[in-house]
Amino acid sequence: MSLEDYERHFDSLNSDLGGGSVVSERSAASTFNVGEEEKLHYIPIRILGRGAFGEATLYRRTEDNSLVVWKEVDLNSLSEKERRDVMNEISILSILEHKNIIAYFNHFIDKNTLLIELEYCNGEKLFPALLPRFDPDNVVVWYLYQIASAVAHIHKAGILHRDIKTLNIFLTKTDLIKLGDYGLAKKLDSEFSMAETCVGTPYYMSPELCQGAKYNFKSDIWAMGCVLSEVLTLTRTFDATNPLNLCVKIVQGNWTMEVNADVYSSALIKLVYECLDQDPAKRPTADHILELPFISCCRQELEERVTLLNLAMKKPKLSTVTETPVAVVTTRSREVYFWGGGKFTPQKIDAFKGGSSAQHVCAGESHFAVVTVEKELYTWANVQGGTKMVGQLGHGDQSSYRQPKKVEKLQGKAIRQVACGADFTACVTDEDQMYMFGSDYYGCIGVEGEMGMEVLEPVLLEFFEERPVRQVSCGDNHVVVLTQNGEIYSWGCGEYGTYAAVVHFNMWLKM
């Protein structure tokens, strides 16, 4: 795909960037001679990271408001082999389509710059997420099922990943796993084919790789075993001060730490040993792992969860025209202002820029809420005259935070929309769940007073667990919800004709 006269706005990435301003918007688009071709408009958000071949930048596609990653590669700086590796990654990605694999959307070539458009995971990489959690076995099985599903899919396509590691396993905020980085992947002719080139990350290399022997799909299974062990022990499976000692430890099977049998089940520990068997033939296949009893017993439930989470993710709409679309990059600044509470001149808030650029704003009587492009929720207050905070900020206390503060209790939840009442807040996630916090004096929190009059942190409304929420709107003392099935529910205080009746509702009223 051709990208003519592409101009990279490096300077703007260090300033306020984003798309669709909240209050004011200034834009300057790159110029393209595109005739009647379809245009796809992109706005840079922030640089996600830099690698050996280039950098990855987060963009927002304005046509459908979706977030995508552009992996930008300077072809001039690459050797012939490195160029082949990059084009190989595009070739591999273009034939892979799976719910647990980073999706490939497009690629552009601008003179000597290659841009690969990929799916964005709004969480983090698996490695930083390796933290002790409640119900550890179930969390590990959830991760393991997704990784094994992705590996089984690429192996069925005859592809050897060759660089499976925690840093190449990406997470969304909803704990959906995506296997990525196929720069070192190799297509094998059959399941019995062997590869010879020594590639990959040393800590995850199999014994056959360390010994310079031929290897096959079972080398990926070894790497999976290293990842699983790392998840269970929170420590690298094999570690050393230099590559030679590392290879010796790998070949000898000298692990850094054994898995704690008091924390994890014997079935999980046994699988680690099987994946890390020195004999490749004795290692299980990815399909075999998926058939293990502790996975197969809940496989349908896990698959349904993966499907549901993927449906909730906002992905770019693919072009419906036969003409090759042209990418148009627009640099656009986004600014958030607020006023009131004794402030007559709009005050600019500097917190919302780059990856924290605002996507949606709302205001209550004395508090404000913003959803960022990364789907995180920020709240703050502008209290006058000794007004008491009642939990409407969702930070777990009654403090009146004067600066935007992320609602940490919603960490891991992708927030799609927020609405404010006079002294309460409601928000909807990408999973169509609804959370509320703040004053329950008029029953607006929807928990029938079970948590007292002041709910200091987000509470999930279980009533809507089987009624996925599309949109929420709040008045001063009442709430209205539209579900995905087109039903409308309302609750709160019905004074002054809110419901065409003077009545105080504590229960759900279906309209």
Coordinates of C-alpha atoms in Angstrom, one line a residue:
M1 CA 0.0 0.0 0.0
S2 CA 1.4 3.4 -1.0
L3 CA 1.7 6.2 1.4
E4 CA 2.6 9.4 -0.5
D5 CA 4.4 12.3 1.0
Y6 CA 4.0 10.9 4.5
E7 CA 5.2 13.4 7.1
R8 CA 6.0 12.1 10.6
H9 CA 5.1 14.6 13.3
F10 CA 7.8 13.7 15.8
D11 CA 7.6 17.0 17.7
S12 CA 3.9 16.8 18.2
L13 CA 4.2 13.4 20.0
N14 CA 5.8 15.2 22.8
S15 CA 3.0 17.7 23.1
D16 CA -0.8 17.4 23.5
L17 CA -1.9 14.8 21.0
G18 CA -5.1 12.9 20.4
G19 CA -8.2 13.0 18.4
G20 CA -11.7 14.5 18.7
S21 CA -11.2 17.4 21.1
V22 CA -13.3 17.7 24.2
V23 CA -13.5 21.5 24.2
S24 CA -11.2 22.9 21.6
E25 CA -9.4 21.3 18.6
R26 CA -6.6 22.4 16.3
S27 CA -5.5 20.2 13.5
A28 CA -2.9 20.3 10.7
A29 CA -3.1 17.4 8.2
S30 CA -0.4 16.0 6.0
T31 CA -1.0 16.7 2.3
F32 CA -1.6 13.8 0.0
N33 CA -2.3 13.7 -3.8
V34 CA -4.9 10.9 -3.5
G35 CA -7.5 11.8 -6.2
E36 CA -10.7 9.8 -5.6
E37 CA -9.1 7.1 -3.5
E38 CA -10.5 6.2 -0.1
K39 CA -8.7 7.9 2.7
L40 CA -8.1 6.5 6.2
H41 CA -7.4 9.3 8.8
Y42 CA -5.1 8.6 11.7
I43 CA -4.1 10.8 14.7
P44 CA -0.9 10.0 16.6
I45 CA -1.4 9.5 20.3
R46 CA 2.0 8.5 21.8
I47 CA 5.1 6.4 21.3
L48 CA 4.6 3.0 22.9
G49 CA 8.2 1.8 22.7
R50 CA 11.3 1.5 20.6
G51 CA 13.0 -1.7 19.3
A52 CA 15.9 -2.8 17.2
F53 CA 14.2 -2.0 13.9
G54 CA 12.2 1.1 14.8
E55 CA 9.4 2.3 17.1
A56 CA 5.8 1.5 17.8
T57 CA 3.3 4.4 18.0
L58 CA -0.3 4.4 19.1
Y59 CA -2.7 6.0 16.7
R60 CA -6.5 6.7 16.6
R61 CA -8.3 6.0 13.4
T62 CA -10.9 8.8 13.1
E63 CA -13.4 6.9 10.9
D64 CA -14.4 4.5 13.7
N65 CA -12.6 5.9 16.7
S66 CA -10.5 2.8 17.1
L67 CA -7.0 2.6 18.5
V68 CA -4.3 0.9 16.4
V69 CA -0.5 0.5 16.6
W70 CA 1.8 1.5 13.8
K71 CA 5.1 -0.4 13.9
E72 CA 7.4 2.0 12.1
V73 CA 10.6 0.5 10.5
D74 CA 13.4 2.5 8.9
L75 CA 14.3 0.3 6.0
N76 CA 17.5 2.3 5.3
S77 CA 19.0 1.2 8.7
L78 CA 18.4 -2.6 8.0
S79 CA 20.6 -5.2 6.5
E80 CA 19.2 -7.4 3.7
K81 CA 18.6 -10.1 6.3
E82 CA 16.8 -7.8 8.6
R83 CA 14.6 -6.5 5.7
R84 CA 13.7 -10.1 5.0
D85 CA 12.8 -10.6 8.6
V86 CA 10.5 -7.6 8.6
M87 CA 8.7 -8.6 5.4
N88 CA 8.5 -12.2 6.8
E89 CA 6.6 -10.8 9.8
I90 CA 4.1 -9.2 7.5
S91 CA 3.7 -12.4 5.5
I92 CA 3.2 -14.4 8.7
L93 CA 0.7 -11.9 10.2
S94 CA -1.3 -11.8 7.0
I95 CA -2.2 -15.5 7.2
L96 CA -2.9 -15.6 10.9
E97 CA -6.3 -14.8 12.3
H98 CA -7.1 -15.9 15.8
K99 CA -8.7 -14.3 18.9
N100 CA -5.5 -14.7 20.9
I101 CA -3.1 -13.4 18.2
I102 CA -2.3 -9.8 17.5
A103 CA -4.3 -8.9 14.4
Y104 CA -2.7 -7.4 11.3
F105 CA -4.7 -4.8 9.5
N106 CA -2.5 -3.2 6.9
H107 CA 0.9 -2.0 5.9
F108 CA 2.2 1.1 4.3
I109 CA 5.4 2.0 2.6
D110 CA 6.6 5.6 2.4
K111 CA 9.8 5.8 0.5
N112 CA 12.2 4.1 3.0
T113 CA 9.8 3.8 5.9
L114 CA 7.6 0.7 6.4
L115 CA 4.6 1.0 8.7
I116 CA 2.7 -2.1 9.8
E117 CA -0.7 -1.4 11.3
L118 CA -1.5 -3.8 14.1
E119 CA -4.1 -4.4 16.8
Y120 CA -3.6 -2.5 20.0
C121 CA -3.7 -4.2 23.4
N122 CA -4.7 -1.6 26.0
G123 CA -3.2 -3.5 29.0
E124 CA 0.4 -4.4 29.4
K125 CA 2.8 -7.2 28.6
L126 CA 2.5 -10.4 30.6
F127 CA 5.8 -9.9 32.4
P128 CA 4.7 -6.8 34.4
A129 CA 1.4 -8.5 35.1
L130 CA 3.1 -11.4 36.9
L131 CA 1.8 -10.5 40.4
P132 CA 0.3 -12.7 43.1
R133 CA -3.5 -12.9 42.7
F134 CA -6.4 -14.5 44.4
D135 CA -7.4 -17.9 43.1
P136 CA -4.0 -18.4 41.4
D137 CA -4.8 -21.7 39.7
N138 CA -7.8 -20.3 37.8
V139 CA -5.8 -17.2 36.8
V140 CA -3.0 -19.4 35.4
V141 CA -5.4 -21.7 33.6
W142 CA -7.1 -18.7 32.0
Y143 CA -3.7 -17.4 30.7
L144 CA -2.5 -20.9 29.8
Y145 CA -5.6 -21.7 27.8
Q146 CA -5.2 -18.5 25.7
I147 CA -1.5 -19.0 25.1
A148 CA -1.9 -22.6 24.1
S149 CA -4.8 -21.7 21.8
A150 CA -2.7 -19.2 20.0
V151 CA 0.3 -21.5 19.7
A152 CA -1.9 -24.4 18.5
H153 CA -3.3 -22.1 15.8
I154 CA 0.1 -21.0 14.5
H155 CA 1.4 -24.6 14.6
K156 CA -1.6 -25.8 12.5
A157 CA -0.6 -23.1 10.0
G158 CA 2.8 -24.6 9.8
I159 CA 4.5 -21.7 11.6
L160 CA 7.2 -21.9 14.2
H161 CA 7.1 -18.7 16.4
R162 CA 10.7 -19.0 17.7
D163 CA 10.4 -16.1 20.1
I164 CA 7.7 -17.0 22.6
K165 CA 8.4 -15.1 25.9
T166 CA 6.5 -13.1 28.4
L167 CA 7.5 -9.8 26.7
N168 CA 5.8 -11.0 23.5
I169 CA 2.6 -11.9 25.2
F170 CA 0.3 -8.8 25.4
L171 CA -2.7 -8.2 27.6
T172 CA -5.8 -6.1 27.3
K173 CA -7.3 -4.4 30.4
T174 CA -9.8 -7.3 30.6
D175 CA -7.0 -9.9 30.8
L176 CA -7.4 -11.1 27.2
I177 CA -4.1 -12.4 25.9
K178 CA -2.6 -11.7 22.5
L179 CA 0.5 -13.4 21.2
G180 CA 2.6 -11.0 19.1
D181 CA 6.0 -10.3 17.5
Y182 CA 6.4 -12.7 14.6
G183 CA 9.7 -11.2 13.3
L184 CA 11.6 -14.4 13.9
A185 CA 8.7 -16.8 12.9
K186 CA 9.4 -19.5 10.3
K187 CA 7.1 -21.4 8.0
L188 CA 7.7 -25.2 8.1
D189 CA 6.5 -27.5 5.3
S190 CA 5.1 -30.1 7.7
E191 CA 4.9 -31.0 11.4
F192 CA 8.0 -33.2 10.8
S193 CA 10.1 -30.4 9.3
M194 CA 13.0 -29.1 11.2
A195 CA 14.7 -25.7 11.4
E196 CA 18.4 -25.1 11.9
T197 CA 18.9 -21.3 12.4
C198 CA 19.8 -20.3 16.0
V199 CA 17.4 -17.5 16.8
G200 CA 15.2 -16.4 19.8
T201 CA 15.7 -14.9 23.3
P202 CA 18.4 -16.9 25.2
Y203 CA 16.4 -17.3 28.4
Y204 CA 13.7 -19.2 26.5
M205 CA 15.9 -21.2 24.2
S206 CA 15.4 -25.0 24.2
P207 CA 18.3 -27.4 24.8
E208 CA 18.3 -28.4 21.1
L209 CA 18.8 -24.8 20.2
C210 CA 21.6 -24.3 22.7
Q211 CA 23.3 -27.4 21.3
G212 CA 23.0 -26.2 17.7
A213 CA 20.8 -29.2 16.7
K214 CA 17.8 -29.1 14.4
Y215 CA 14.5 -28.2 16.1
N216 CA 10.8 -28.1 15.4
F217 CA 7.4 -27.0 16.9
K218 CA 8.5 -28.6 20.2
S219 CA 11.0 -25.8 20.7
D220 CA 8.0 -23.4 21.0
I221 CA 6.5 -25.8 23.6
W222 CA 9.8 -25.5 25.6
A223 CA 9.4 -21.7 25.5
M224 CA 5.8 -22.1 26.7
G225 CA 7.0 -24.1 29.6
C226 CA 9.5 -21.4 30.5
V227 CA 6.6 -18.8 30.4
L228 CA 4.4 -21.0 32.5
S229 CA 7.2 -21.6 35.1
E230 CA 7.8 -17.8 35.1
V231 CA 4.1 -17.2 35.8
L232 CA 4.1 -19.7 38.6
T233 CA 7.3 -18.6 40.3
L234 CA 7.6 -15.0 39.3
T235 CA 11.2 -15.7 38.4
R236 CA 13.0 -16.5 35.2
T237 CA 13.1 -20.3 34.7
F238 CA 16.8 -20.2 33.7
D239 CA 19.1 -17.4 34.6
A240 CA 22.9 -16.8 34.5
T241 CA 25.4 -14.0 34.3
N242 CA 26.6 -14.9 30.8
P243 CA 25.2 -16.8 27.7
L244 CA 27.5 -19.8 28.1
N245 CA 26.5 -20.5 31.7
L246 CA 22.9 -19.9 30.7
C247 CA 23.1 -22.6 28.0
V248 CA 24.8 -25.0 30.4
K249 CA 21.9 -24.5 32.9
I250 CA 19.3 -25.0 30.1
V251 CA 20.9 -28.2 28.8
Q252 CA 21.3 -29.6 32.4
G253 CA 17.8 -28.6 33.4
N254 CA 19.0 -26.5 36.3
W255 CA 16.0 -24.4 37.1
T256 CA 16.3 -21.1 39.1
M257 CA 13.3 -22.0 41.3
E258 CA 10.9 -24.9 41.8
V259 CA 7.2 -24.3 41.7
N260 CA 5.5 -24.0 45.1
A261 CA 3.3 -27.1 45.5
D262 CA 1.4 -25.4 48.4
V263 CA 0.1 -22.7 46.0
Y264 CA -0.5 -24.4 42.7
S265 CA -2.0 -27.7 41.7
S266 CA 0.0 -30.9 40.9
A267 CA -1.5 -30.8 37.4
L268 CA 0.0 -27.4 36.6
I269 CA 3.4 -28.4 38.0
K270 CA 3.4 -31.7 36.1
L271 CA 2.7 -29.7 32.9
V272 CA 5.7 -27.5 33.5
Y273 CA 8.0 -30.6 33.8
E274 CA 6.5 -32.1 30.6
C275 CA 7.0 -28.9 28.6
L276 CA 10.6 -28.6 29.9
D277 CA 11.5 -32.2 29.1
Q278 CA 15.0 -32.4 27.6
D279 CA 13.7 -34.8 24.9
P280 CA 11.6 -32.8 22.4
A281 CA 9.6 -35.9 21.5
K282 CA 8.3 -36.2 25.1
R283 CA 7.0 -32.7 25.2
P284 CA 3.2 -32.3 24.6
T285 CA 1.8 -30.5 21.6
A286 CA -0.3 -27.3 22.1
D287 CA -3.4 -29.3 21.1
H288 CA -2.5 -31.9 23.8
I289 CA -2.2 -29.1 26.4
L290 CA -5.7 -27.9 25.5
E291 CA -7.1 -31.5 26.1
L292 CA -5.7 -31.8 29.6
P293 CA -8.5 -32.4 32.1
F294 CA -8.0 -29.2 34.1
I295 CA -8.5 -27.2 30.8
S296 CA -10.9 -29.4 28.9
C297 CA -13.4 -29.4 31.8
C298 CA -13.9 -25.6 31.4
R299 CA -12.8 -25.2 27.8
Q300 CA -16.2 -24.1 26.5
E301 CA -16.6 -21.5 29.2
L302 CA -13.1 -20.2 28.5
E303 CA -13.7 -20.0 24.8
E304 CA -17.0 -18.1 25.4
R305 CA -15.2 -15.7 27.6
V306 CA -12.5 -15.1 25.0
T307 CA -15.2 -14.6 22.3
L308 CA -17.1 -12.1 24.5
L309 CA -14.0 -10.1 25.4
N310 CA -13.0 -9.9 21.7
L311 CA -16.5 -8.7 20.7
A312 CA -16.2 -6.0 23.4
M313 CA -12.9 -4.7 21.9
K314 CA -13.4 -1.8 19.4
K315 CA -11.5 -2.8 16.3
P316 CA -10.9 -1.0 13.1
K317 CA -13.5 -1.5 10.4
L318 CA -12.0 -3.1 7.3
S319 CA -12.4 -1.3 4.0
T320 CA -15.3 -2.3 1.9
V321 CA -14.0 -0.8 -1.3
T322 CA -11.7 -2.5 -3.8
E323 CA -9.4 0.6 -4.2
T324 CA -6.3 0.7 -2.1
P325 CA -7.0 3.2 0.7
V326 CA -4.5 5.9 1.5
A327 CA -3.5 6.8 5.0
V328 CA -3.8 10.5 6.0
V329 CA -1.9 11.4 9.2
T330 CA -3.3 14.3 11.2
T331 CA -1.7 16.0 14.1
R332 CA -4.4 17.3 16.4
S333 CA -4.1 18.8 19.8
R334 CA -6.8 18.2 22.4
E335 CA -7.4 20.3 25.4
V336 CA -9.7 20.1 28.4
Y337 CA -11.0 23.2 30.2
F338 CA -13.2 23.6 33.2
W339 CA -14.8 26.6 34.9
G340 CA -17.3 27.4 37.6
G341 CA -17.1 27.2 41.4
G342 CA -15.8 30.8 41.5
K343 CA -13.7 30.4 38.4
F344 CA -15.2 32.6 35.6
T345 CA -12.4 32.0 33.1
P346 CA -12.0 28.5 31.6
Q347 CA -8.9 26.8 33.2
K348 CA -6.9 24.4 31.0
I349 CA -6.0 21.0 32.6
D350 CA -2.5 19.9 31.6
A351 CA -3.0 16.3 32.8
F352 CA -4.8 15.2 29.7
K353 CA -2.3 14.8 26.9
G354 CA -0.6 12.0 24.9
G355 CA -1.9 8.6 26.1
S356 CA -4.0 10.3 28.7
S357 CA -5.9 12.6 26.1
A358 CA -9.5 12.9 27.0
Q359 CA -12.1 11.0 25.0
H360 CA -15.2 11.8 27.0
V361 CA -16.0 14.3 29.8
C362 CA -18.9 15.0 32.2
A363 CA -19.6 17.1 35.3
G364 CA -21.6 16.7 38.5
E365 CA -22.5 19.4 41.0
S366 CA -18.9 19.7 42.3
H367 CA -17.0 16.9 40.6
F368 CA -15.7 16.0 37.1
A369 CA -14.9 12.8 35.3
V370 CA -12.9 12.1 32.1
V371 CA -12.5 8.9 30.1
T372 CA -9.1 8.9 28.2
V373 CA -8.3 7.4 24.9
E374 CA -6.7 4.5 26.8
K375 CA -10.1 4.0 28.4
E376 CA -9.1 4.9 31.9
L377 CA -11.3 6.9 34.2
Y378 CA -10.0 10.1 36.0
T379 CA -12.0 12.1 38.5
W380 CA -11.5 15.3 40.6
A381 CA -13.5 17.9 42.5
N382 CA -13.9 21.7 42.8
V383 CA -15.5 22.0 46.2
Q384 CA -16.7 25.4 47.4
G385 CA -18.4 26.4 50.7
G386 CA -17.5 23.3 52.7
T387 CA -19.3 20.9 50.5
K388 CA -18.8 17.3 51.8
M389 CA -17.5 14.7 49.4
V390 CA -19.6 11.5 49.5
G391 CA -17.5 9.1 47.4
Q392 CA -18.4 10.5 43.9
L393 CA -14.7 10.4 43.0
G394 CA -14.4 6.7 43.5
H395 CA -11.0 6.8 45.2
G396 CA -12.1 5.0 48.4
D397 CA -12.2 8.0 50.6
Q398 CA -13.9 11.4 51.1
S399 CA -11.0 13.5 50.0
S400 CA -11.7 16.3 47.6
Y401 CA -8.9 15.8 45.1
R402 CA -8.3 19.0 43.2
Q403 CA -6.3 17.5 40.4
P404 CA -7.4 14.6 38.0
K405 CA -6.7 11.3 39.6
K406 CA -7.1 7.9 38.0
V407 CA -9.7 5.7 39.6
E408 CA -7.4 2.8 40.6
K409 CA -10.2 0.6 41.7
L410 CA -11.2 0.3 38.0
Q411 CA -7.7 -0.8 37.0
G412 CA -8.0 -3.5 34.4
K413 CA -11.4 -2.3 33.2
A414 CA -11.7 -0.6 29.9
I415 CA -14.1 2.3 30.5
R416 CA -16.3 3.2 27.5
Q417 CA -18.5 5.9 29.0
V418 CA -19.0 7.9 32.1
A419 CA -22.0 10.0 33.4
C420 CA -22.3 12.2 36.5
G421 CA -25.2 12.9 38.8
A422 CA -25.2 15.7 41.3
D423 CA -23.0 13.7 43.8
F424 CA -22.6 10.2 42.2
T425 CA -20.9 8.8 39.1
A426 CA -21.8 5.9 36.7
C427 CA -19.6 4.3 34.1
V428 CA -19.9 1.6 31.5
T429 CA -17.1 -0.8 30.5
D430 CA -16.2 -2.3 27.1
E431 CA -17.7 -5.5 28.5
D432 CA -21.1 -3.7 28.9
Q433 CA -20.8 -3.8 32.7
M434 CA -21.9 -0.9 34.9
Y435 CA -20.1 0.5 37.9
M436 CA -21.4 3.2 40.2
F437 CA -20.1 5.2 43.3
G438 CA -21.0 8.2 45.4
S439 CA -24.2 9.2 47.3
D440 CA -26.9 6.6 47.6
Y441 CA -29.3 9.0 49.4
Y442 CA -31.9 8.8 46.6
G443 CA -31.1 5.2 45.7
C444 CA -29.1 6.2 42.7
I445 CA -26.3 3.7 43.2
G446 CA -28.8 0.9 42.7
V447 CA -27.7 -1.3 45.6
E448 CA -30.9 -0.7 47.7
G449 CA -28.9 1.0 50.5
E450 CA -26.9 -2.2 51.3
M451 CA -23.6 -0.3 51.3
G452 CA -24.8 2.7 53.3
M453 CA -25.5 6.2 52.0
E454 CA -22.0 6.9 50.8
V455 CA -20.4 4.4 48.4
L456 CA -16.7 5.4 48.3
E457 CA -15.4 3.2 45.5
P458 CA -16.9 1.6 42.3
V459 CA -19.4 -1.2 42.8
L460 CA -20.5 -3.5 40.0
L461 CA -24.3 -3.5 39.5
E462 CA -25.0 -7.2 39.3
F463 CA -28.6 -6.5 38.1
F464 CA -27.1 -5.7 34.6
E465 CA -24.8 -8.8 34.5
E466 CA -27.4 -10.5 32.3
R467 CA -28.6 -7.2 30.7
P468 CA -25.5 -5.8 28.9
V469 CA -25.5 -2.0 29.1
R470 CA -25.2 0.1 26.0
Q471 CA -25.4 3.6 27.5
V472 CA -26.1 5.4 30.8
S473 CA -27.4 8.9 31.5
C474 CA -27.7 10.7 34.8
G475 CA -29.8 13.5 36.1
D476 CA -29.1 15.2 39.4
N477 CA -30.8 12.4 41.4
H478 CA -31.8 9.7 38.9
V479 CA -30.3 7.3 36.4
V480 CA -31.5 6.0 33.1
V481 CA -29.8 3.0 31.3
L482 CA -30.3 1.7 27.8
T483 CA -29.3 -2.0 27.4
Q484 CA -28.0 -3.7 24.3
N485 CA -31.4 -5.3 23.9
G486 CA -33.1 -1.9 23.6
E487 CA -34.6 -2.0 27.1
I488 CA -34.6 1.2 29.3
Y489 CA -34.3 1.0 33.1
S490 CA -34.5 4.0 35.4
W491 CA -34.2 4.5 39.2
G492 CA -33.5 7.3 41.7
C493 CA -35.7 10.2 42.8
G494 CA -38.8 11.0 40.8
E495 CA -39.5 14.4 42.2
Y496 CA -40.6 17.3 39.9
G497 CA -41.9 15.0 37.2
T498 CA -38.7 13.1 36.5
Y499 CA -40.9 10.0 35.8
A500 CA -44.1 12.0 35.4
A501 CA -44.9 10.9 38.9
V502 CA -43.8 12.1 42.4
V503 CA -42.3 8.9 43.8
H504 CA -39.0 7.8 45.3
F505 CA -37.6 4.7 43.5
N506 CA -35.1 2.3 45.2
M507 CA -35.9 -0.6 42.9
W508 CA -35.4 -0.9 39.1
L509 CA -38.2 0.5 37.0
K510 CA -38.3 -0.9 33.5
M511 CA -39.8 1.6 31.0

